[in-house]
Amino acid sequence: MKQALVDDTEDVSLDFGNEEELAFRKAKIRHPVATFFHLFFRVSAIVTYVGCDWFSKSFVGCFVTVLLLLSFDFWSVKNVTGRLMVGLRWWNQIDEDGKSHWIFEARKVSPDMVAATEAEARVFWLGLIVCPMIWIVFFFSSLFSLKLKWLALVIAGISLQAANLYGYVLCKMGGESNISKVTASFLSQTVFQTACPSDFQKPGLEGLEIHKH
């Protein structure tokens, strides 16, 4: 009887390391400065736009301030926060023949390095998706309220933030050019990740996997 008990339990292993790593990935922010600036410029642009009439009577001053914040946001998200928070980077280049090429980089999975945490990834994608939607709401509110002088600024906000969203969605999907297929795949993957948060990010990143389209 004792021998049977030993045989039933001898193959059982308790891997406390994986539990600690999973808890770390869920809760820890490894790049607090990058996470802060990922939201700071885009939220500041929205707040400044909404409060322009309260803070200042100068339309030109508000216009320039919001445009600068949007520009800082575009550069920081495209070149810094995406690389640090989710291991992705994209850019567009023109070759000698004048053709436009999208280039995508994604870090490869490696068990020797710690991946971006789930908290960072959630902050990154939520900020990337929600803010352009807010600018779309601003577009319709400006249009229907006949505040036409703000339309150029709102369109600039939509263009800059939608460009980053489009680039990172393509980058995450491996450079797939069919936007409808990309959108469907991305949404289904997002739903799956929400249902199974433990699979949100695979542990480890190593090197860069480059896709050119």
PDB file of N, CA and C in Angstrom, residues 125-205:
ATOM      1  N   TRP A 125      -1.387  48.217 -26.110  1.00  0.00           N
ATOM      2  CA  TRP A 125      -2.437  48.041 -27.116  1.00  0.00           C
ATOM      3  C   TRP A 125      -3.691  48.856 -26.795  1.00  0.00           C
ATOM      4  N   LEU A 126      -4.028  48.995 -25.526  1.00  0.00           N
ATOM      5  CA  LEU A 126      -5.185  49.818 -25.183  1.00  0.00           C
ATOM      6  C   LEU A 126      -4.948  51.277 -25.571  1.00  0.00           C
ATOM      7  N   GLY A 127      -3.756  51.792 -25.240  1.00  0.00           N
ATOM      8  CA  GLY A 127      -3.439  53.166 -25.623  1.00  0.00           C
ATOM      9  C   GLY A 127      -3.406  53.350 -27.129  1.00  0.00           C
ATOM     10  N   LEU A 128      -2.918  52.335 -27.821  1.00  0.00           N
ATOM     11  CA  LEU A 128      -2.799  52.417 -29.275  1.00  0.00           C
ATOM     12  C   LEU A 128      -4.164  52.392 -29.965  1.00  0.00           C
ATOM     13  N   ILE A 129      -5.128  51.674 -29.382  1.00  0.00           N
ATOM     14  CA  ILE A 129      -6.439  51.512 -30.016  1.00  0.00           C
ATOM     15  C   ILE A 129      -7.436  52.580 -29.578  1.00  0.00           C
ATOM     16  N   VAL A 130      -7.465  52.896 -28.277  1.00  0.00           N
ATOM     17  CA  VAL A 130      -8.509  53.777 -27.745  1.00  0.00           C
ATOM     18  C   VAL A 130      -8.323  55.223 -28.204  1.00  0.00           C
ATOM     19  N   CYS A 131      -7.095  55.715 -28.180  1.00  0.00           N
ATOM     20  CA  CYS A 131      -6.870  57.136 -28.491  1.00  0.00           C
ATOM     21  C   CYS A 131      -7.275  57.517 -29.925  1.00  0.00           C
ATOM     22  N   PRO A 132      -6.955  56.739 -30.959  1.00  0.00           N
ATOM     23  CA  PRO A 132      -7.463  57.095 -32.294  1.00  0.00           C
ATOM     24  C   PRO A 132      -8.984  57.122 -32.367  1.00  0.00           C
ATOM     25  N   MET A 133      -9.642  56.258 -31.602  1.00  0.00           N
ATOM     26  CA  MET A 133     -11.100  56.271 -31.587  1.00  0.00           C
ATOM     27  C   MET A 133     -11.634  57.572 -30.981  1.00  0.00           C
ATOM     28  N   ILE A 134     -10.922  58.078 -29.965  1.00  0.00           N
ATOM     29  CA  ILE A 134     -11.325  59.354 -29.372  1.00  0.00           C
ATOM     30  C   ILE A 134     -11.185  60.489 -30.382  1.00  0.00           C
ATOM     31  N   TRP A 135     -10.114  60.468 -31.180  1.00  0.00           N
ATOM     32  CA  TRP A 135      -9.931  61.508 -32.196  1.00  0.00           C
ATOM     33  C   TRP A 135     -10.999  61.403 -33.288  1.00  0.00           C
ATOM     34  N   ILE A 136     -11.448  60.214 -33.575  1.00  0.00           N
ATOM     35  CA  ILE A 136     -12.555  60.061 -34.542  1.00  0.00           C
ATOM     36  C   ILE A 136     -13.830  60.696 -33.989  1.00  0.00           C
ATOM     37  N   VAL A 137     -14.069  60.522 -32.686  1.00  0.00           N
ATOM     38  CA  VAL A 137     -15.220  61.177 -32.054  1.00  0.00           C
ATOM     39  C   VAL A 137     -15.075  62.694 -32.143  1.00  0.00           C
ATOM     40  N   PHE A 138     -13.861  63.203 -31.921  1.00  0.00           N
ATOM     41  CA  PHE A 138     -13.613  64.640 -32.050  1.00  0.00           C
ATOM     42  C   PHE A 138     -13.902  65.128 -33.466  1.00  0.00           C
ATOM     43  N   PHE A 139     -13.570  64.300 -34.459  1.00  0.00           N
ATOM     44  CA  PHE A 139     -13.802  64.691 -35.845  1.00  0.00           C
ATOM     45  C   PHE A 139     -15.293  64.934 -36.100  1.00  0.00           C
ATOM     46  N   PHE A 140     -16.117  63.990 -35.685  1.00  0.00           N
ATOM     47  CA  PHE A 140     -17.555  64.140 -35.921  1.00  0.00           C
ATOM     48  C   PHE A 140     -18.155  65.262 -35.075  1.00  0.00           C
ATOM     49  N   SER A 141     -17.664  65.431 -33.848  1.00  0.00           N
ATOM     50  CA  SER A 141     -18.184  66.517 -33.016  1.00  0.00           C
ATOM     51  C   SER A 141     -17.815  67.880 -33.595  1.00  0.00           C
ATOM     52  N   SER A 142     -16.594  68.010 -34.131  1.00  0.00           N
ATOM     53  CA  SER A 142     -16.189  69.274 -34.763  1.00  0.00           C
ATOM     54  C   SER A 142     -16.975  69.524 -36.038  1.00  0.00           C
ATOM     55  N   LEU A 143     -17.221  68.455 -36.774  1.00  0.00           N
ATOM     56  CA  LEU A 143     -17.950  68.587 -38.030  1.00  0.00           C
ATOM     57  C   LEU A 143     -19.405  68.986 -37.789  1.00  0.00           C
ATOM     58  N   PHE A 144     -20.059  68.332 -36.864  1.00  0.00           N
ATOM     59  CA  PHE A 144     -21.472  68.599 -36.616  1.00  0.00           C
ATOM     60  C   PHE A 144     -21.691  69.920 -35.881  1.00  0.00           C
ATOM     61  N   SER A 145     -20.698  70.349 -35.084  1.00  0.00           N
ATOM     62  CA  SER A 145     -20.824  71.632 -34.387  1.00  0.00           C
ATOM     63  C   SER A 145     -20.276  72.796 -35.208  1.00  0.00           C
ATOM     64  N   LEU A 146     -19.835  72.492 -36.450  1.00  0.00           N
ATOM     65  CA  LEU A 146     -19.328  73.501 -37.387  1.00  0.00           C
ATOM     66  C   LEU A 146     -18.080  74.225 -36.869  1.00  0.00           C
ATOM     67  N   LYS A 147     -17.288  73.541 -36.053  1.00  0.00           N
ATOM     68  CA  LYS A 147     -15.993  74.105 -35.628  1.00  0.00           C
ATOM     69  C   LYS A 147     -14.949  73.685 -36.665  1.00  0.00           C
ATOM     70  N   LEU A 148     -15.084  74.226 -37.847  1.00  0.00           N
ATOM     71  CA  LEU A 148     -14.279  73.774 -38.979  1.00  0.00           C
ATOM     72  C   LEU A 148     -12.800  74.111 -38.830  1.00  0.00           C
ATOM     73  N   LYS A 149     -12.488  75.133 -38.041  1.00  0.00           N
ATOM     74  CA  LYS A 149     -11.077  75.504 -37.898  1.00  0.00           C
ATOM     75  C   LYS A 149     -10.278  74.422 -37.160  1.00  0.00           C
ATOM     76  N   TRP A 150     -10.969  73.547 -36.413  1.00  0.00           N
ATOM     77  CA  TRP A 150     -10.277  72.485 -35.687  1.00  0.00           C
ATOM     78  C   TRP A 150     -10.142  71.204 -36.513  1.00  0.00           C
ATOM     79  N   LEU A 151     -10.801  71.145 -37.655  1.00  0.00           N
ATOM     80  CA  LEU A 151     -10.804  69.898 -38.419  1.00  0.00           C
ATOM     81  C   LEU A 151      -9.406  69.479 -38.868  1.00  0.00           C
ATOM     82  N   ALA A 152      -8.598  70.449 -39.280  1.00  0.00           N
ATOM     83  CA  ALA A 152      -7.240  70.117 -39.735  1.00  0.00           C
ATOM     84  C   ALA A 152      -6.442  69.471 -38.609  1.00  0.00           C
ATOM     85  N   LEU A 153      -6.585  70.003 -37.381  1.00  0.00           N
ATOM     86  CA  LEU A 153      -5.867  69.443 -36.241  1.00  0.00           C
ATOM     87  C   LEU A 153      -6.378  68.047 -35.899  1.00  0.00           C
ATOM     88  N   VAL A 154      -7.695  67.863 -35.932  1.00  0.00           N
ATOM     89  CA  VAL A 154      -8.273  66.551 -35.627  1.00  0.00           C
ATOM     90  C   VAL A 154      -7.854  65.519 -36.675  1.00  0.00           C
ATOM     91  N   ILE A 155      -7.851  65.921 -37.934  1.00  0.00           N
ATOM     92  CA  ILE A 155      -7.424  65.001 -39.003  1.00  0.00           C
ATOM     93  C   ILE A 155      -5.957  64.627 -38.826  1.00  0.00           C
ATOM     94  N   ALA A 156      -5.130  65.589 -38.398  1.00  0.00           N
ATOM     95  CA  ALA A 156      -3.720  65.282 -38.132  1.00  0.00           C
ATOM     96  C   ALA A 156      -3.597  64.272 -36.991  1.00  0.00           C
ATOM     97  N   GLY A 157      -4.418  64.451 -35.943  1.00  0.00           N
ATOM     98  CA  GLY A 157      -4.392  63.500 -34.835  1.00  0.00           C
ATOM     99  C   GLY A 157      -4.802  62.099 -35.270  1.00  0.00           C
ATOM    100  N   ILE A 158      -5.863  62.021 -36.077  1.00  0.00           N
ATOM    101  CA  ILE A 158      -6.308  60.716 -36.574  1.00  0.00           C
ATOM    102  C   ILE A 158      -5.231  60.078 -37.447  1.00  0.00           C
ATOM    103  N   SER A 159      -4.630  60.875 -38.319  1.00  0.00           N
ATOM    104  CA  SER A 159      -3.638  60.338 -39.263  1.00  0.00           C
ATOM    105  C   SER A 159      -2.408  59.801 -38.539  1.00  0.00           C
ATOM    106  N   LEU A 160      -1.864  60.581 -37.610  1.00  0.00           N
ATOM    107  CA  LEU A 160      -0.639  60.171 -36.926  1.00  0.00           C
ATOM    108  C   LEU A 160      -0.865  58.937 -36.058  1.00  0.00           C
ATOM    109  N   GLN A 161      -1.964  58.925 -35.307  1.00  0.00           N
ATOM    110  CA  GLN A 161      -2.185  57.797 -34.408  1.00  0.00           C
ATOM    111  C   GLN A 161      -2.689  56.570 -35.152  1.00  0.00           C
ATOM    112  N   ALA A 162      -3.468  56.768 -36.211  1.00  0.00           N
ATOM    113  CA  ALA A 162      -3.907  55.625 -37.011  1.00  0.00           C
ATOM    114  C   ALA A 162      -2.733  54.993 -37.748  1.00  0.00           C
ATOM    115  N   ALA A 163      -1.747  55.804 -38.143  1.00  0.00           N
ATOM    116  CA  ALA A 163      -0.569  55.259 -38.822  1.00  0.00           C
ATOM    117  C   ALA A 163       0.190  54.309 -37.902  1.00  0.00           C
ATOM    118  N   ASN A 164       0.369  54.717 -36.636  1.00  0.00           N
ATOM    119  CA  ASN A 164       1.039  53.833 -35.681  1.00  0.00           C
ATOM    120  C   ASN A 164       0.220  52.572 -35.431  1.00  0.00           C
ATOM    121  N   LEU A 165      -1.090  52.718 -35.283  1.00  0.00           N
ATOM    122  CA  LEU A 165      -1.940  51.558 -35.059  1.00  0.00           C
ATOM    123  C   LEU A 165      -1.859  50.597 -36.244  1.00  0.00           C
ATOM    124  N   TYR A 166      -1.974  51.129 -37.453  1.00  0.00           N
ATOM    125  CA  TYR A 166      -1.907  50.306 -38.662  1.00  0.00           C
ATOM    126  C   TYR A 166      -0.563  49.585 -38.764  1.00  0.00           C
ATOM    127  N   GLY A 167       0.522  50.334 -38.517  1.00  0.00           N
ATOM    128  CA  GLY A 167       1.852  49.735 -38.609  1.00  0.00           C
ATOM    129  C   GLY A 167       2.066  48.624 -37.603  1.00  0.00           C
ATOM    130  N   TYR A 168       1.626  48.839 -36.359  1.00  0.00           N
ATOM    131  CA  TYR A 168       1.847  47.821 -35.329  1.00  0.00           C
ATOM    132  C   TYR A 168       0.938  46.614 -35.491  1.00  0.00           C
ATOM    133  N   VAL A 169      -0.287  46.819 -35.989  1.00  0.00           N
ATOM    134  CA  VAL A 169      -1.148  45.663 -36.256  1.00  0.00           C
ATOM    135  C   VAL A 169      -0.533  44.798 -37.351  1.00  0.00           C
ATOM    136  N   LEU A 170      -0.049  45.440 -38.430  1.00  0.00           N
ATOM    137  CA  LEU A 170       0.629  44.682 -39.486  1.00  0.00           C
ATOM    138  C   LEU A 170       1.873  43.983 -38.944  1.00  0.00           C
ATOM    139  N   CYS A 171       2.601  44.695 -38.091  1.00  0.00           N
ATOM    140  CA  CYS A 171       3.823  44.123 -37.527  1.00  0.00           C
ATOM    141  C   CYS A 171       3.499  42.906 -36.667  1.00  0.00           C
ATOM    142  N   LYS A 172       2.463  42.992 -35.856  1.00  0.00           N
ATOM    143  CA  LYS A 172       2.083  41.867 -34.997  1.00  0.00           C
ATOM    144  C   LYS A 172       1.593  40.687 -35.816  1.00  0.00           C
ATOM    145  N   MET A 173       0.940  40.978 -36.950  1.00  0.00           N
ATOM    146  CA  MET A 173       0.423  39.912 -37.794  1.00  0.00           C
ATOM    147  C   MET A 173       1.447  39.403 -38.802  1.00  0.00           C
ATOM    148  N   GLY A 174       2.684  39.877 -38.717  1.00  0.00           N
ATOM    149  CA  GLY A 174       3.736  39.362 -39.587  1.00  0.00           C
ATOM    150  C   GLY A 174       3.797  39.989 -40.952  1.00  0.00           C
ATOM    151  N   GLY A 175       3.254  41.214 -41.111  1.00  0.00           N
ATOM    152  CA  GLY A 175       3.347  41.908 -42.387  1.00  0.00           C
ATOM    153  C   GLY A 175       2.281  41.529 -43.379  1.00  0.00           C
ATOM    154  N   GLU A 176       1.177  40.920 -42.937  1.00  0.00           N
ATOM    155  CA  GLU A 176       0.083  40.563 -43.845  1.00  0.00           C
ATOM    156  C   GLU A 176      -0.520  41.833 -44.435  1.00  0.00           C
ATOM    157  N   SER A 177      -0.614  41.904 -45.768  1.00  0.00           N
ATOM    158  CA  SER A 177      -1.053  43.126 -46.438  1.00  0.00           C
ATOM    159  C   SER A 177      -2.564  43.229 -46.579  1.00  0.00           C
ATOM    160  N   ASN A 178      -3.299  42.138 -46.449  1.00  0.00           N
ATOM    161  CA  ASN A 178      -4.750  42.165 -46.563  1.00  0.00           C
ATOM    162  C   ASN A 178      -5.333  42.702 -45.272  1.00  0.00           C
ATOM    163  N   ILE A 179      -5.791  43.967 -45.289  1.00  0.00           N
ATOM    164  CA  ILE A 179      -6.189  44.634 -44.057  1.00  0.00           C
ATOM    165  C   ILE A 179      -7.402  43.976 -43.430  1.00  0.00           C
ATOM    166  N   SER A 180      -8.350  43.460 -44.238  1.00  0.00           N
ATOM    167  CA  SER A 180      -9.521  42.800 -43.659  1.00  0.00           C
ATOM    168  C   SER A 180      -9.115  41.525 -42.935  1.00  0.00           C
ATOM    169  N   LYS A 181      -8.186  40.792 -43.546  1.00  0.00           N
ATOM    170  CA  LYS A 181      -7.690  39.572 -42.914  1.00  0.00           C
ATOM    171  C   LYS A 181      -6.909  39.899 -41.652  1.00  0.00           C
ATOM    172  N   VAL A 182      -6.108  40.963 -41.716  1.00  0.00           N
ATOM    173  CA  VAL A 182      -5.344  41.395 -40.556  1.00  0.00           C
ATOM    174  C   VAL A 182      -6.281  41.759 -39.413  1.00  0.00           C
ATOM    175  N   THR A 183      -7.320  42.546 -39.710  1.00  0.00           N
ATOM    176  CA  THR A 183      -8.241  43.001 -38.670  1.00  0.00           C
ATOM    177  C   THR A 183      -8.950  41.828 -38.020  1.00  0.00           C
ATOM    178  N   ALA A 184      -9.465  40.903 -38.832  1.00  0.00           N
ATOM    179  CA  ALA A 184     -10.171  39.747 -38.291  1.00  0.00           C
ATOM    180  C   ALA A 184      -9.244  38.890 -37.437  1.00  0.00           C
ATOM    181  N   SER A 185      -8.033  38.668 -37.928  1.00  0.00           N
ATOM    182  CA  SER A 185      -7.078  37.853 -37.188  1.00  0.00           C
ATOM    183  C   SER A 185      -6.668  38.521 -35.888  1.00  0.00           C
ATOM    184  N   PHE A 186      -6.452  39.847 -35.949  1.00  0.00           N
ATOM    185  CA  PHE A 186      -6.027  40.572 -34.757  1.00  0.00           C
ATOM    186  C   PHE A 186      -7.114  40.582 -33.694  1.00  0.00           C
ATOM    187  N   LEU A 187      -8.373  40.805 -34.112  1.00  0.00           N
ATOM    188  CA  LEU A 187      -9.476  40.823 -33.160  1.00  0.00           C
ATOM    189  C   LEU A 187      -9.681  39.453 -32.521  1.00  0.00           C
ATOM    190  N   SER A 188      -9.607  38.397 -33.340  1.00  0.00           N
ATOM    191  CA  SER A 188      -9.779  37.053 -32.782  1.00  0.00           C
ATOM    192  C   SER A 188      -8.655  36.721 -31.819  1.00  0.00           C
ATOM    193  N   GLN A 189      -7.435  37.147 -32.141  1.00  0.00           N
ATOM    194  CA  GLN A 189      -6.307  36.890 -31.253  1.00  0.00           C
ATOM    195  C   GLN A 189      -6.460  37.668 -29.957  1.00  0.00           C
ATOM    196  N   THR A 190      -6.963  38.914 -30.052  1.00  0.00           N
ATOM    197  CA  THR A 190      -7.169  39.730 -28.865  1.00  0.00           C
ATOM    198  C   THR A 190      -8.207  39.109 -27.947  1.00  0.00           C
ATOM    199  N   VAL A 191      -9.296  38.589 -28.529  1.00  0.00           N
ATOM    200  CA  VAL A 191     -10.328  37.918 -27.732  1.00  0.00           C
ATOM    201  C   VAL A 191      -9.752  36.685 -27.048  1.00  0.00           C
ATOM    202  N   PHE A 192      -8.962  35.915 -27.774  1.00  0.00           N
ATOM    203  CA  PHE A 192      -8.357  34.714 -27.195  1.00  0.00           C
ATOM    204  C   PHE A 192      -7.417  35.072 -26.055  1.00  0.00           C
ATOM    205  N   GLN A 193      -6.636  36.145 -26.234  1.00  0.00           N
ATOM    206  CA  GLN A 193      -5.704  36.565 -25.202  1.00  0.00           C
ATOM    207  C   GLN A 193      -6.438  37.063 -23.967  1.00  0.00           C
ATOM    208  N   THR A 194      -7.597  37.696 -24.176  1.00  0.00           N
ATOM    209  CA  THR A 194      -8.388  38.157 -23.038  1.00  0.00           C
ATOM    210  C   THR A 194      -8.961  36.970 -22.270  1.00  0.00           C
ATOM    211  N   ALA A 195      -9.400  35.942 -22.995  1.00  0.00           N
ATOM    212  CA  ALA A 195      -9.951  34.748 -22.347  1.00  0.00           C
ATOM    213  C   ALA A 195      -8.872  33.919 -21.672  1.00  0.00           C
ATOM    214  N   CYS A 196      -7.665  33.918 -22.244  1.00  0.00           N
ATOM    215  CA  CYS A 196      -6.544  33.144 -21.697  1.00  0.00           C
ATOM    216  C   CYS A 196      -5.367  34.068 -21.450  1.00  0.00           C
ATOM    217  N   PRO A 197      -5.413  34.883 -20.404  1.00  0.00           N
ATOM    218  CA  PRO A 197      -4.367  35.877 -20.176  1.00  0.00           C
ATOM    219  C   PRO A 197      -2.992  35.287 -19.960  1.00  0.00           C
ATOM    220  N   SER A 198      -2.907  34.024 -19.532  1.00  0.00           N
ATOM    221  CA  SER A 198      -1.596  33.422 -19.311  1.00  0.00           C
ATOM    222  C   SER A 198      -0.832  33.236 -20.601  1.00  0.00           C
ATOM    223  N   ASP A 199      -1.530  33.267 -21.739  1.00  0.00           N
ATOM    224  CA  ASP A 199      -0.884  33.098 -23.043  1.00  0.00           C
ATOM    225  C   ASP A 199      -0.670  34.423 -23.750  1.00  0.00           C
ATOM    226  N   PHE A 200      -0.851  35.523 -23.022  1.00  0.00           N
ATOM    227  CA  PHE A 200      -0.791  36.829 -23.668  1.00  0.00           C
ATOM    228  C   PHE A 200       0.570  37.095 -24.277  1.00  0.00           C
ATOM    229  N   GLN A 201       1.633  36.726 -23.544  1.00  0.00           N
ATOM    230  CA  GLN A 201       2.980  36.868 -24.075  1.00  0.00           C
ATOM    231  C   GLN A 201       3.757  35.604 -23.775  1.00  0.00           C
ATOM    232  N   LYS A 202       4.465  35.108 -24.734  1.00  0.00           N
ATOM    233  CA  LYS A 202       5.317  33.961 -24.509  1.00  0.00           C
ATOM    234  C   LYS A 202       6.599  34.437 -23.846  1.00  0.00           C
ATOM    235  N   PRO A 203       7.161  33.651 -22.893  1.00  0.00           N
ATOM    236  CA  PRO A 203       8.348  34.093 -22.191  1.00  0.00           C
ATOM    237  C   PRO A 203       9.556  34.117 -23.095  1.00  0.00           C
ATOM    238  N   GLY A 204      10.275  35.251 -23.036  1.00  0.00           N
ATOM    239  CA  GLY A 204      11.553  35.317 -23.713  1.00  0.00           C
ATOM    240  C   GLY A 204      11.524  35.998 -25.043  1.00  0.00           C
ATOM    241  N   LEU A 205      12.519  36.834 -25.277  1.00  0.00           N
ATOM    242  CA  LEU A 205      12.666  37.498 -26.553  1.00  0.00           C
ATOM    243  C   LEU A 205      14.129  37.460 -26.920  1.00  0.00           C
TER     244      LEU A 205
END
